[in-house]
Amino acid sequence: MVEIIRSFETMASHIVGYPRMGPKRELKFALESFWDGKSSAEDLQKVAADLRSSIWKQMSGVGIKYIPSNTFSYYDQVLDTTAMLGAVPSRYNWNGGEIGFDTYFSMARGNASVPAMEMTKWFDTNYHFIVPELGPDVQFSYASHKAVTEYKEAKALGVDTVPVFVGPVSYLLLSKPAKGVEKTFDLLSLLDKILPIYKEVIAELKEAGATWIQFDEATLVKDLEGYQLEAFTKAYSELESACSGLNVIVATYFADVPAEAFKTLTSLPGVAGFTFDLIRGEKTLELIKSSFPSGKYLFAGVVDGRNIWANDLAGSLTVLESLEGIVGKDKLVVSTSCSLLHTAVDLINETKLDDEIKSWLAFAAQKVVEVNALAKALAGHKDEAYFSANAAAQASRKSSPRVTNESVQKACQAGCPTEEAQPSNPPNHHHWLFPTNHRAQESSSISEEEYVKAIKEEIFKVVQLQEELDIDVLVHGEPELSGFAFTANGWVQSYGSRCVKPPIIYGDVSRPKAMTVFWSSMAQEMTKRPMKGMLTGPVTILNWSFVRNDQPRFETCYQIALAIKDEVEDLEKAGITVIQIDEAALREGLPLRKAEHAFYLDWAVHSFRITNVGVADTTQIHTHMCYSNFNDIIHSIINMDADVITIENSRSDEKLLSVFREGVKYGAGIGPGVYDIHSPRIPSMEEIADRVNKMLAVLETNILWVNPDCGLKTRKYGEVKPALLNMVTAAKKLRAELASAK
């Protein structure tokens, strides 16, 4: 039996055939309309139901047998699990019953009274999730029937689905102790409290007619202790009787499964099959060949769910044929390596993308076709024409002169520049950082002259606002490198309604001409205050792109670093004395296995330092990081040798400050964020002042900068202005208090 189960595991994202706008964007607009009070809960639910219905019908129509449900989310799948378990922090004043939108979105985004829960990255991706806050006193209850409702909804359409859940052990391992709970609290001690709720859900699904169920236990790819592995055995032993009569699948993805974890996983009682990422988990293939249990289903993830390159069908078929001999023809399932949530929807929407480059690509819809083609070939029904076209595209990409730039290759082969540590340039008085962004303008429907005029007007508006608020160091906003291609509709969800369009790095990277110098210079002419040049750093560009897979990632990163270096030096020549090189995604790209950390951090930090190796000591280099756990890489952050770093702090409940309480010394300028920009909530002056005072308890006054957690492009002016005003007022108040105390 060769079937598909994982091709559409995503948040209503992979409907085929939407002209120009994929459903990620459709849901985005529906969410934002609801949040703005322009539409009702019923309107939002109808959009969601229509999207789910379309997806299920289309998957059924193309012959997919195992179609997942409960993969749709209004925000993220971990928050959905928190709702299912009724694990609502007390500050949201939830009084029991079915969790509605008010409580759900308050946890995700905060409200006028209380802040949102912490948000962090989903493993090593740019997808975010809301971190559960748990403790010994949490009263779990079955509070969201979403999984059962959606299963019944699909069944009413004639589609029998496979409900998908975040597995119970991974849910706890991805959680954190709630505020006031000892940091050493064993979250796995809550397993006995949440399993009864999983059992309730399973019982309802069985009653509704479900025959398959999937648990995502992706934490099995991480470095786990023995007691953590034992928790998986305990959990599935406890669930075994409840799952009797169901085919249970346990899914892993994003990396190799370590040998001990593989042994634990494949020995779990009551489990019928296992899914493995064979793109990022090449070593797992050897474990499968040597010790995969007989009689179990193997869902072989041979089609990349994280990138957009066309599959090497011939190579994948060879792998599948070898696996077929191990597990048997009736137990092998062809699959994507992970959910297609992380890739764009459909190439059919890309009418302006270069034809040659387009022939090298496969978005979600095309990946489904690849999975089907591999399944049919394995069953003896190979589409020779399709395989031949695929082989031709693979050959074209390897031989295309557009992929290789000889001058870039020589520059990297010559060795990337290095530098000794530069002296930091913290200001000799309280010089507080307040970064902001203007809203980007689309240029596709207006002339170049109109575009420049519109951007100039917007920059002037932003500069005036910052001067009015008395911000010290201003930004004008963030307005092309060769080797990149850009999609028109390649949207990928980051969280909630936030979607991004990752660029495609298809070849060697260089900077043919200046990118931001014109705009930065224009903005600087509008003010006498310092105007920051704003650039994205090489590691973040790498981690937020669809990256070529024909050379090591670090080589591509070095190429990007050299290109950014040219831009930094041109900004300096244009008179820009403060330049920010954002590395928001440096921590995001940290490998999931500790043994690989040192190598990654070495080339990542070196890439950043390449970008500013040539600047004068009088040019101040800033960087920025957000929405990850930074404490475990703080020494690498220090080694980046930036003059000032702004870093997310408030959304994570000031977790960052603990590293300084533990004695880590940081001598350069640092701005831990004082309020969460991903929430519409406007913090009071007193709240911000309190946060700054906590920072002053562990940081020297002469290095502290005050700033929001991140850039402000996700917020409206009506939210930005009062929040920044409160921030500036708090800074001035504390300056006065410090001055009077001397």
XYZ file of C-alpha atoms in Angstrom:
742
model
C 0.000 0.000 0.000
C 1.467 3.337 -1.027
C -0.523 6.319 0.153
C -0.162 9.875 1.418
C -0.885 11.272 4.825
C 1.326 14.268 5.509
C 1.086 16.308 2.366
C -1.472 18.755 3.692
C -0.771 18.897 7.419
C -1.115 22.610 7.802
C -3.316 25.479 8.819
C -5.771 25.608 5.941
C -2.877 26.485 3.719
C -2.577 24.213 0.767
C -5.687 24.484 -1.282
C -4.757 24.210 -4.951
C -5.786 26.721 -7.580
C -6.343 29.988 -5.748
C -5.643 32.749 -8.300
C -2.950 35.059 -6.891
C -4.112 34.791 -3.258
C -3.518 31.596 -1.294
C -5.712 30.759 1.682
C -2.985 31.842 4.091
C -3.684 35.396 2.983
C -7.442 34.850 2.922
C -7.409 33.722 6.542
C -5.063 36.604 7.387
C -7.558 39.166 6.142
C -10.441 37.401 7.885
C -8.551 37.382 11.205
C -7.560 41.025 10.962
C -11.105 42.042 10.049
C -12.378 40.200 13.130
C -9.719 41.710 15.402
C -10.550 45.195 14.105
C -14.230 44.662 14.881
C -15.229 44.832 11.205
C -16.628 41.310 11.097
C -18.233 38.880 13.528
C -17.085 35.598 15.003
C -19.585 33.891 12.716
C -17.986 35.576 9.681
C -14.543 34.331 10.721
C -15.819 30.824 11.374
C -17.490 30.724 7.958
C -14.246 31.691 6.170
C -12.423 28.977 8.115
C -15.093 26.351 7.386
C -15.093 27.205 3.673
C -11.306 26.853 3.535
C -11.364 23.506 5.315
C -14.165 22.230 3.102
C -12.323 23.217 -0.074
C -9.107 21.573 1.060
C -10.730 18.315 2.105
C -12.734 18.084 -1.116
C -9.724 18.798 -3.305
C -7.522 16.284 -1.493
C -10.245 13.690 -1.760
C -10.718 14.560 -5.424
C -7.075 13.854 -6.313
C -7.214 10.448 -4.665
C -5.484 11.080 -1.337
C -6.685 8.418 1.064
C -5.310 9.636 4.392
C -6.421 13.252 4.707
C -5.520 15.026 7.955
C -7.885 17.115 10.066
C -7.342 19.290 13.141
C -4.412 20.864 11.297
C -6.315 24.100 10.713
C -5.561 26.760 13.340
C -6.627 30.323 13.994
C -3.194 30.967 15.533
C -1.004 27.909 16.107
C -1.372 24.217 16.882
C 0.267 24.382 20.332
C -2.188 27.067 21.445
C -4.965 24.827 20.113
C -3.668 22.052 22.381
C -3.537 24.438 25.335
C -7.187 25.258 24.637
C -8.089 21.574 24.328
C -6.511 20.922 27.741
C -8.065 23.986 29.357
C -4.599 25.157 30.452
C -5.529 28.846 30.527
C -3.396 31.064 32.817
C -5.482 32.607 35.582
C -4.838 36.197 34.442
C -7.263 35.708 31.537
C -10.185 35.156 33.938
C -11.514 32.130 32.083
C -14.304 30.539 34.090
C -14.493 27.156 32.407
C -16.626 25.813 29.598
C -15.753 25.776 25.907
C -12.933 28.252 25.200
C -14.120 31.021 22.901
C -12.312 33.525 20.710
C -11.991 36.141 23.482
C -9.928 33.853 25.712
C -8.105 32.182 22.830
C -6.934 35.418 21.221
C -6.177 37.034 24.594
C -3.682 34.237 25.234
C -2.192 34.785 21.775
C -2.244 38.588 21.565
C -3.001 39.953 25.024
C -5.813 42.381 25.750
C -6.236 45.813 27.271
C -5.703 44.449 30.781
C -3.084 41.706 30.529
C -0.191 40.753 28.240
C -0.046 37.799 25.873
C 1.672 34.518 26.620
C 5.248 34.036 25.473
C 5.792 33.344 21.775
C 8.817 31.502 20.437
C 10.022 29.674 17.328
C 8.771 26.209 16.374
C 11.994 24.199 16.509
C 14.383 25.681 13.902
C 11.712 27.268 11.682
C 10.300 30.779 11.305
C 6.901 29.502 12.442
C 5.993 30.645 15.959
C 3.951 29.097 18.733
C 2.466 30.291 22.011
C 4.380 28.692 24.893
C 2.127 26.933 27.441
C 2.508 28.160 31.051
C 2.111 25.209 33.409
C 2.515 24.341 37.055
C 1.348 21.899 39.733
C -1.864 23.860 40.363
C -3.162 23.951 36.783
C -6.632 22.434 36.616
C -6.810 20.721 33.219
C -10.169 20.135 31.588
C -11.512 19.221 28.156
C -12.208 22.785 27.007
C -12.011 22.759 23.214
C -13.791 20.188 21.049
C -12.183 21.525 17.871
C -10.588 18.211 16.817
C -13.839 16.253 17.034
C -15.894 19.043 15.486
C -13.593 19.257 12.465
C -13.508 15.485 12.061
C -17.333 15.420 11.979
C -17.361 18.418 9.657
C -15.186 16.565 7.146
C -17.149 13.357 7.507
C -20.372 15.210 6.704
C -18.718 16.129 3.397
C -17.973 12.468 2.735
C -14.281 12.761 3.688
C -12.849 10.454 6.365
C -9.842 12.195 7.893
C -6.932 11.415 10.199
C -7.057 13.784 13.207
C -3.607 15.145 14.048
C -2.505 16.274 17.520
C 0.577 17.651 19.225
C 1.624 14.586 21.198
C 1.231 14.723 24.980
C 4.928 14.385 25.808
C 6.091 16.942 23.244
C 3.407 19.345 24.478
C 4.859 19.220 27.991
C 8.456 19.416 26.781
C 7.598 22.542 24.770
C 5.971 24.202 27.801
C 7.510 26.322 30.547
C 6.871 26.722 34.291
C 4.282 29.445 34.869
C 5.213 32.652 36.632
C 5.703 31.935 40.321
C 6.471 28.258 39.717
C 9.986 27.042 40.452
C 12.072 26.903 37.270
C 13.140 23.393 38.277
C 9.530 22.151 38.225
C 9.282 18.888 36.278
C 6.733 19.564 33.545
C 6.542 15.851 32.742
C 5.035 15.303 36.193
C 1.827 16.666 34.647
C 1.561 13.763 32.215
C -0.930 11.900 34.397
C -3.140 15.012 34.464
C -3.321 15.606 30.716
C -3.620 12.007 29.466
C -7.228 11.652 30.702
C -8.177 14.562 28.438
C -6.435 12.982 25.460
C -8.444 9.845 26.269
C -11.682 11.829 26.251
C -10.881 13.239 22.831
C -9.915 9.813 21.500
C -13.144 8.296 22.800
C -15.222 10.955 21.054
C -13.310 10.454 17.799
C -13.816 6.702 17.933
C -17.496 7.215 18.550
C -17.609 9.544 15.532
C -16.042 6.833 13.361
C -12.331 7.684 13.244
C -10.015 4.784 12.422
C -6.639 6.581 12.259
C -5.060 9.171 14.543
C -1.678 10.903 14.469
C 0.414 12.303 17.310
C 3.265 14.668 16.437
C 6.139 13.981 18.832
C 8.787 16.069 17.117
C 10.785 16.597 20.327
C 12.122 13.072 19.778
C 14.658 14.558 17.354
C 16.235 16.598 20.169
C 18.801 15.544 22.775
C 16.623 13.980 25.454
C 17.511 12.526 28.839
C 16.624 8.976 29.755
C 13.719 10.035 32.002
C 12.275 12.084 29.144
C 12.384 9.103 26.801
C 10.716 7.019 29.480
C 7.831 9.512 29.477
C 6.995 8.537 25.891
C 6.771 4.872 26.839
C 4.639 5.736 29.857
C 2.298 7.984 27.841
C 1.611 5.544 25.021
C 1.286 2.617 27.411
C -1.380 4.619 29.214
C -3.119 5.533 25.923
C -2.932 2.027 24.450
C -6.297 0.787 25.684
C -8.025 4.069 24.777
C -6.612 3.786 21.252
C -7.710 0.178 20.818
C -9.314 -0.143 17.397
C -7.459 2.889 16.051
C -4.355 2.926 13.864
C -1.989 5.236 15.741
C 0.808 7.068 13.940
C 3.609 8.906 15.760
C 5.330 11.566 13.657
C 8.794 13.121 13.896
C 10.419 15.690 11.632
C 13.142 18.351 11.100
C 16.184 16.230 12.008
C 17.630 12.780 12.616
C 16.093 10.765 15.411
C 18.928 9.770 17.787
C 19.528 6.044 18.169
C 18.127 5.778 21.712
C 15.076 7.848 20.786
C 14.560 5.694 17.683
C 14.596 2.593 19.857
C 12.080 4.141 22.262
C 9.854 5.407 19.455
C 9.684 2.185 17.496
C 8.951 0.216 20.674
C 5.958 2.313 21.747
C 2.966 0.102 22.556
C -0.194 0.411 20.524
C 1.449 2.364 17.674
C 0.849 1.191 14.111
C 3.293 3.381 12.211
C 5.986 6.047 12.330
C 6.898 9.005 10.151
C 10.453 10.177 9.559
C 12.004 13.172 7.856
C 14.439 11.599 5.396
C 15.529 14.973 3.984
C 16.999 16.461 7.171
C 17.301 13.066 8.821
C 19.616 11.139 6.555
C 21.147 9.174 9.449
C 17.673 7.962 10.403
C 17.605 6.073 7.118
C 20.401 3.831 8.375
C 18.499 3.137 11.602
C 15.436 2.191 9.576
C 17.473 -0.181 7.436
C 19.021 -1.854 10.451
C 16.267 -1.958 13.068
C 12.799 -0.943 11.854
C 10.200 -3.195 13.535
C 8.356 -5.652 11.356
C 4.652 -5.237 10.737
C 4.664 -1.455 11.240
C 3.840 1.270 8.731
C 6.706 3.482 7.593
C 5.777 6.957 6.401
C 8.889 7.871 4.442
C 9.388 11.651 4.169
C 11.332 11.794 0.927
C 9.747 14.989 -0.462
C 11.074 18.118 1.229
C 8.342 19.943 3.157
C 10.638 22.823 4.173
C 12.073 23.976 0.875
C 10.798 24.719 -2.619
C 13.168 22.792 -4.891
C 11.772 20.123 -7.187
C 12.402 16.638 -5.865
C 15.065 14.451 -7.447
C 12.482 11.827 -8.310
C 14.959 9.248 -9.539
C 16.986 9.505 -6.327
C 13.887 9.357 -4.138
C 12.536 6.338 -5.992
C 15.815 4.514 -5.357
C 15.499 5.229 -1.626
C 11.877 4.081 -1.578
C 12.682 0.869 -3.407
C 15.329 0.060 -0.820
C 12.840 0.743 1.993
C 10.181 -1.383 0.329
C 12.482 -4.360 0.663
C 12.753 -3.714 4.399
C 9.209 -2.897 5.521
C 7.191 -4.525 2.751
C 5.132 -3.095 -0.082
C 1.925 -2.965 1.975
C 3.536 -1.014 4.833
C 5.404 1.727 2.972
C 3.784 5.158 2.709
C 5.263 7.911 0.521
C 5.197 11.219 2.351
C 6.511 14.735 2.614
C 9.248 15.226 5.207
C 7.011 17.435 7.366
C 3.925 19.593 7.115
C 3.763 21.793 4.029
C 2.937 24.697 6.315
C 6.538 25.813 5.798
C 6.434 26.165 2.032
C 4.508 28.299 -0.459
C 1.162 27.156 -1.842
C 1.185 26.786 -5.630
C 3.494 27.697 -8.493
C 0.452 28.302 -10.677
C 0.091 31.648 -8.883
C 3.587 32.753 -9.971
C 2.907 34.230 -13.415
C 5.919 36.571 -13.328
C 8.577 34.201 -12.012
C 11.336 33.434 -14.485
C 10.483 30.289 -16.492
C 13.880 28.639 -16.063
C 13.933 29.155 -12.298
C 10.286 28.144 -12.086
C 11.132 24.802 -13.697
C 13.451 24.066 -10.765
C 10.774 24.602 -8.118
C 7.953 22.725 -6.415
C 5.558 24.495 -4.051
C 3.021 22.617 -1.914
C 0.668 21.743 -4.768
C 3.565 20.461 -6.864
C 4.907 18.440 -3.928
C 1.598 16.598 -3.744
C 2.032 15.704 -7.408
C 5.592 14.519 -6.674
C 4.376 12.294 -3.824
C 1.678 10.840 -6.086
C 4.172 10.267 -8.897
C 6.579 8.454 -6.560
C 3.765 6.356 -5.106
C 2.575 5.331 -8.558
C 6.120 4.576 -9.741
C 6.692 2.395 -6.696
C 3.476 0.546 -7.506
C 4.689 -0.108 -11.057
C 2.891 2.755 -12.807
C 5.748 5.149 -13.463
C 4.915 8.272 -15.498
C 7.956 8.249 -17.768
C 7.239 11.668 -19.251
C 6.935 13.270 -15.809
C 10.146 11.625 -14.569
C 11.992 12.664 -17.755
C 10.893 16.282 -17.361
C 12.019 16.196 -13.748
C 15.433 14.819 -14.726
C 15.810 17.550 -17.353
C 14.984 20.250 -14.791
C 17.526 18.779 -12.358
C 20.188 18.828 -15.072
C 19.276 22.373 -16.114
C 19.732 23.653 -12.590
C 23.122 21.980 -12.208
C 24.467 23.390 -15.463
C 22.852 26.832 -15.593
C 25.363 29.717 -15.743
C 22.930 31.728 -13.627
C 23.708 29.573 -10.597
C 27.450 30.182 -10.502
C 29.165 33.575 -10.327
C 32.886 33.120 -10.816
C 33.855 36.374 -9.080
C 31.807 35.462 -6.005
C 33.355 32.002 -5.929
C 36.841 33.503 -6.091
C 36.078 35.991 -3.329
C 34.967 33.204 -1.009
C 37.806 30.901 -1.993
C 40.258 33.687 -1.218
C 39.031 33.585 2.365
C 36.489 35.832 4.007
C 37.924 38.809 5.902
C 38.341 38.617 9.661
C 38.819 41.275 12.278
C 40.057 41.841 15.763
C 37.415 42.949 18.237
C 36.431 46.556 17.601
C 36.109 48.951 20.531
C 32.455 49.436 21.408
C 30.990 52.888 21.021
C 28.370 53.271 23.743
C 27.266 56.893 24.033
C 28.686 58.910 26.880
C 25.197 59.875 28.070
C 21.816 58.146 28.158
C 21.167 57.638 24.483
C 18.030 55.603 24.182
C 17.171 53.512 21.130
C 13.623 53.553 19.752
C 13.449 51.576 16.508
C 10.349 51.778 14.336
C 9.357 50.945 10.776
C 7.299 52.661 8.120
C 4.729 50.501 6.359
C 6.033 49.072 3.117
C 4.486 50.267 -0.138
C 3.755 47.961 -3.055
C 5.276 49.226 -6.273
C 3.772 46.844 -8.787
C 0.831 49.054 -9.708
C 2.484 52.494 -9.744
C 5.320 54.090 -11.671
C 8.859 54.429 -10.324
C 8.356 58.177 -9.920
C 5.111 57.664 -7.975
C 6.764 54.993 -5.850
C 9.682 57.246 -4.869
C 7.289 60.090 -4.090
C 5.081 57.869 -1.912
C 8.013 56.385 -0.009
C 9.555 59.834 0.526
C 6.282 61.121 1.970
C 5.997 58.125 4.276
C 9.606 58.483 5.462
C 9.002 62.179 6.165
C 5.882 61.274 8.165
C 7.798 58.705 10.234
C 10.736 61.059 10.844
C 8.372 63.818 11.997
C 6.617 61.419 14.359
C 9.903 60.305 15.924
C 11.102 63.886 16.378
C 7.744 64.833 17.881
C 8.139 61.964 20.364
C 11.734 63.084 21.097
C 13.375 59.822 20.097
C 17.168 60.059 20.035
C 18.201 57.734 17.214
C 15.733 57.560 14.351
C 14.936 54.991 11.686
C 13.364 55.574 8.292
C 12.026 52.035 7.901
C 13.228 49.103 5.815
C 12.417 49.764 2.125
C 18.532 43.407 -4.556
C 20.867 41.065 -4.328
C 21.716 38.915 -7.358
C 21.302 35.180 -6.922
C 17.818 35.810 -5.496
C 14.375 35.364 -7.031
C 11.185 36.809 -5.570
C 7.668 35.411 -5.742
C 4.441 37.348 -6.157
C 2.299 35.039 -4.031
C 4.660 32.672 -2.228
C 3.168 33.374 1.193
C 4.163 31.295 4.216
C 2.577 31.634 7.629
C 4.782 32.825 10.487
C 2.065 32.927 13.172
C -1.572 33.954 13.451
C -2.302 36.375 10.639
C 1.368 37.105 10.017
C 2.516 35.843 6.607
C 5.870 36.318 4.881
C 7.198 35.758 1.366
C 10.630 34.142 1.685
C 12.970 34.984 -1.198
C 14.503 32.145 -3.202
C 18.306 31.885 -3.200
C 19.027 29.988 -6.401
C 22.641 30.952 -7.143
C 25.787 32.702 -5.975
C 25.000 35.951 -4.180
C 26.433 39.380 -4.947
C 25.363 43.033 -4.726
C 25.407 44.640 -8.167
C 24.414 48.066 -6.820
C 23.536 49.868 -3.606
C 20.205 48.835 -2.091
C 19.343 51.232 0.752
C 21.841 54.090 0.501
C 19.456 56.354 -1.442
C 16.672 55.965 1.133
C 18.927 56.235 4.180
C 20.598 59.367 2.838
C 17.225 60.916 2.026
C 15.988 60.187 5.536
C 19.144 61.590 7.160
C 18.668 64.869 5.268
C 15.274 65.263 6.960
C 16.690 65.422 10.495
C 19.687 66.567 12.498
C 19.429 63.519 14.726
C 21.259 60.287 13.895
C 19.372 58.227 11.305
C 20.006 54.493 11.390
C 20.737 52.606 8.240
C 18.673 49.404 8.386
C 19.866 46.114 6.905
C 19.019 42.467 7.386
C 22.017 40.390 8.413
C 23.377 37.456 6.411
C 22.329 34.706 8.836
C 18.784 36.050 9.026
C 18.536 36.405 5.243
C 19.687 32.791 5.009
C 17.270 31.458 7.635
C 14.321 33.434 6.265
C 14.836 32.346 2.651
C 14.291 29.242 0.596
C 17.970 28.362 0.306
C 19.733 26.524 -2.501
C 20.421 22.912 -1.508
C 23.373 22.285 -3.831
C 26.068 23.693 -1.524
C 26.567 23.975 2.262
C 24.463 26.670 3.929
C 27.513 28.351 5.452
C 29.008 28.975 2.000
C 25.834 30.752 0.923
C 25.888 32.726 4.179
C 29.450 33.912 3.576
C 28.428 35.098 0.101
C 25.537 37.089 1.564
C 27.852 38.534 4.223
C 30.255 39.848 1.588
C 27.351 41.475 -0.266
C 26.051 43.122 2.929
C 29.608 44.286 3.697
C 29.584 46.299 0.448
C 26.287 47.926 1.450
C 27.506 48.757 4.968
C 30.610 50.462 3.616
C 28.570 52.488 1.113
C 26.209 53.610 3.881
C 29.187 54.753 5.907
C 30.574 56.690 2.926
C 27.173 58.372 2.568
C 27.460 59.737 6.106
C 25.329 57.193 7.966
C 27.056 56.783 11.333
C 24.646 54.287 12.928
C 23.980 51.075 10.978
C 21.777 48.250 12.206
C 22.410 44.773 10.800
C 19.533 42.674 12.096
C 20.209 39.071 13.042
C 16.732 38.293 14.310
C 16.964 34.676 13.141
C 20.469 33.769 14.304
C 19.173 31.686 17.232
C 16.375 30.261 15.076
C 18.879 28.474 12.875
C 20.636 26.757 15.774
C 20.646 23.006 15.009
C 18.358 20.841 17.113
C 21.240 18.620 18.248
C 23.838 20.034 20.662
C 26.740 18.356 18.907
C 26.124 20.621 15.903
C 25.845 23.914 17.830
C 29.500 24.948 17.902
C 30.040 24.665 14.155
C 26.871 26.623 13.354
C 27.588 29.405 15.846
C 31.151 29.708 14.590
C 30.185 30.385 10.965
C 27.080 32.391 11.894
C 28.995 34.814 14.131
C 31.812 35.037 11.596
C 29.298 35.898 8.870
C 27.967 38.791 10.932
C 31.452 40.112 11.657
C 32.322 40.011 7.963
C 29.569 42.551 7.270
C 31.182 45.342 9.295
C 34.847 44.446 9.256
C 35.729 47.542 7.233
C 33.921 50.293 9.158
C 35.587 52.974 11.241
C 35.425 52.848 15.026
C 33.245 55.962 14.933
C 30.512 54.123 13.025
C 28.192 52.448 15.477
C 27.050 48.936 14.533
C 23.743 47.703 15.942
C 22.048 44.342 15.677
C 18.713 42.914 16.787
C 17.370 39.509 17.840
C 13.871 38.354 18.771
C 11.518 35.534 19.801
C 13.939 32.777 20.675
C 15.747 31.492 23.751
C 18.992 33.475 23.774
C 20.396 32.526 27.163
C 22.112 29.414 25.843
C 23.988 31.355 23.144
C 24.773 34.550 25.062
C 28.526 34.115 24.697
C 28.194 33.837 20.917
C 26.060 36.990 20.961
C 28.855 38.767 22.841
C 31.346 37.463 20.258
C 29.366 39.157 17.479
C 31.047 42.342 18.755
C 28.180 44.681 17.899
C 28.280 48.090 19.558
C 24.594 47.857 20.486
C 22.194 44.922 20.498
C 18.435 45.246 20.873
C 16.776 42.032 21.893
C 13.252 40.775 22.597
C 12.645 40.585 26.321
C 9.144 41.557 27.440
C 7.153 38.890 25.545
C 9.315 36.169 27.113
C 8.652 37.555 30.607
C 12.158 39.027 30.882
C 13.828 35.623 30.601
C 16.864 37.311 29.051
C 17.658 39.248 32.234
C 18.277 36.021 34.144
C 21.522 35.455 32.287
C 22.871 38.753 33.602
C 21.663 37.953 37.119
C 23.744 34.800 36.855
C 26.891 36.844 36.333
C 27.365 37.172 32.573
C 29.031 40.511 31.832
C 28.052 42.475 28.755
C 30.095 45.579 28.044
C 28.526 46.896 24.845
C 25.210 48.727 24.502
C 22.132 46.588 25.015
C 18.417 47.262 24.720
C 16.201 44.491 26.120
C 12.703 45.137 24.765
C 10.335 46.987 27.092
C 7.039 46.088 25.400
C 5.564 43.464 23.071
C 4.981 44.770 19.544
C 3.082 41.668 18.421
C 0.181 42.590 20.665
C -2.218 45.497 20.046
C -2.073 46.206 23.773
C -0.609 49.634 24.666
C 1.645 49.433 27.751
C 1.450 52.185 30.365
C 4.346 54.457 31.205
C 4.516 52.895 34.681
C 4.732 49.361 33.246
C 7.598 50.343 30.958
C 9.419 52.177 33.757
C 9.102 49.073 35.924
C 10.675 46.951 33.193
C 13.553 49.402 32.783
C 14.186 49.405 36.540
C 14.469 45.606 36.430
C 17.075 46.015 33.696
C 18.996 48.605 35.688
C 19.256 46.095 38.508
C 21.500 43.870 36.353
C 22.912 46.229 33.689
C 25.071 49.352 33.893
C 23.226 52.591 33.170
C 25.739 53.661 30.529
C 25.060 50.639 28.312
C 21.269 50.424 28.569
C 19.064 51.445 25.651
C 15.263 51.534 25.753
C 13.287 50.102 22.845
C 10.320 47.899 21.957
C 10.813 44.159 21.555
C 10.969 44.353 17.770
C 10.128 46.463 14.711
C 6.711 48.094 14.503
C 5.543 47.230 11.008
C 2.817 44.917 12.357
C 1.170 47.746 14.308
C -1.082 50.629 13.276
C -0.097 54.265 13.867
C -2.906 54.536 16.424
C -1.150 51.834 18.464
C 2.430 52.914 17.754
C 2.195 56.561 18.772
C 0.793 56.181 22.324
C 3.051 53.186 23.051
C 6.181 55.069 21.962
C 5.058 58.167 23.834
C 4.752 56.125 27.025
C 8.161 54.595 26.361
C 9.856 57.980 25.869
C 8.094 59.407 28.927
C 9.298 56.473 31.026
C 12.856 56.945 29.768
C 12.825 60.661 30.587
C 11.375 59.998 34.034
C 14.113 57.509 34.855
C 16.821 59.783 33.471
C 15.611 62.530 35.795
C 15.517 60.160 38.765
C 19.046 58.933 38.047
C 20.307 62.501 37.656
C 18.751 63.640 40.942
C 20.204 60.644 42.755
C 23.771 61.634 41.893
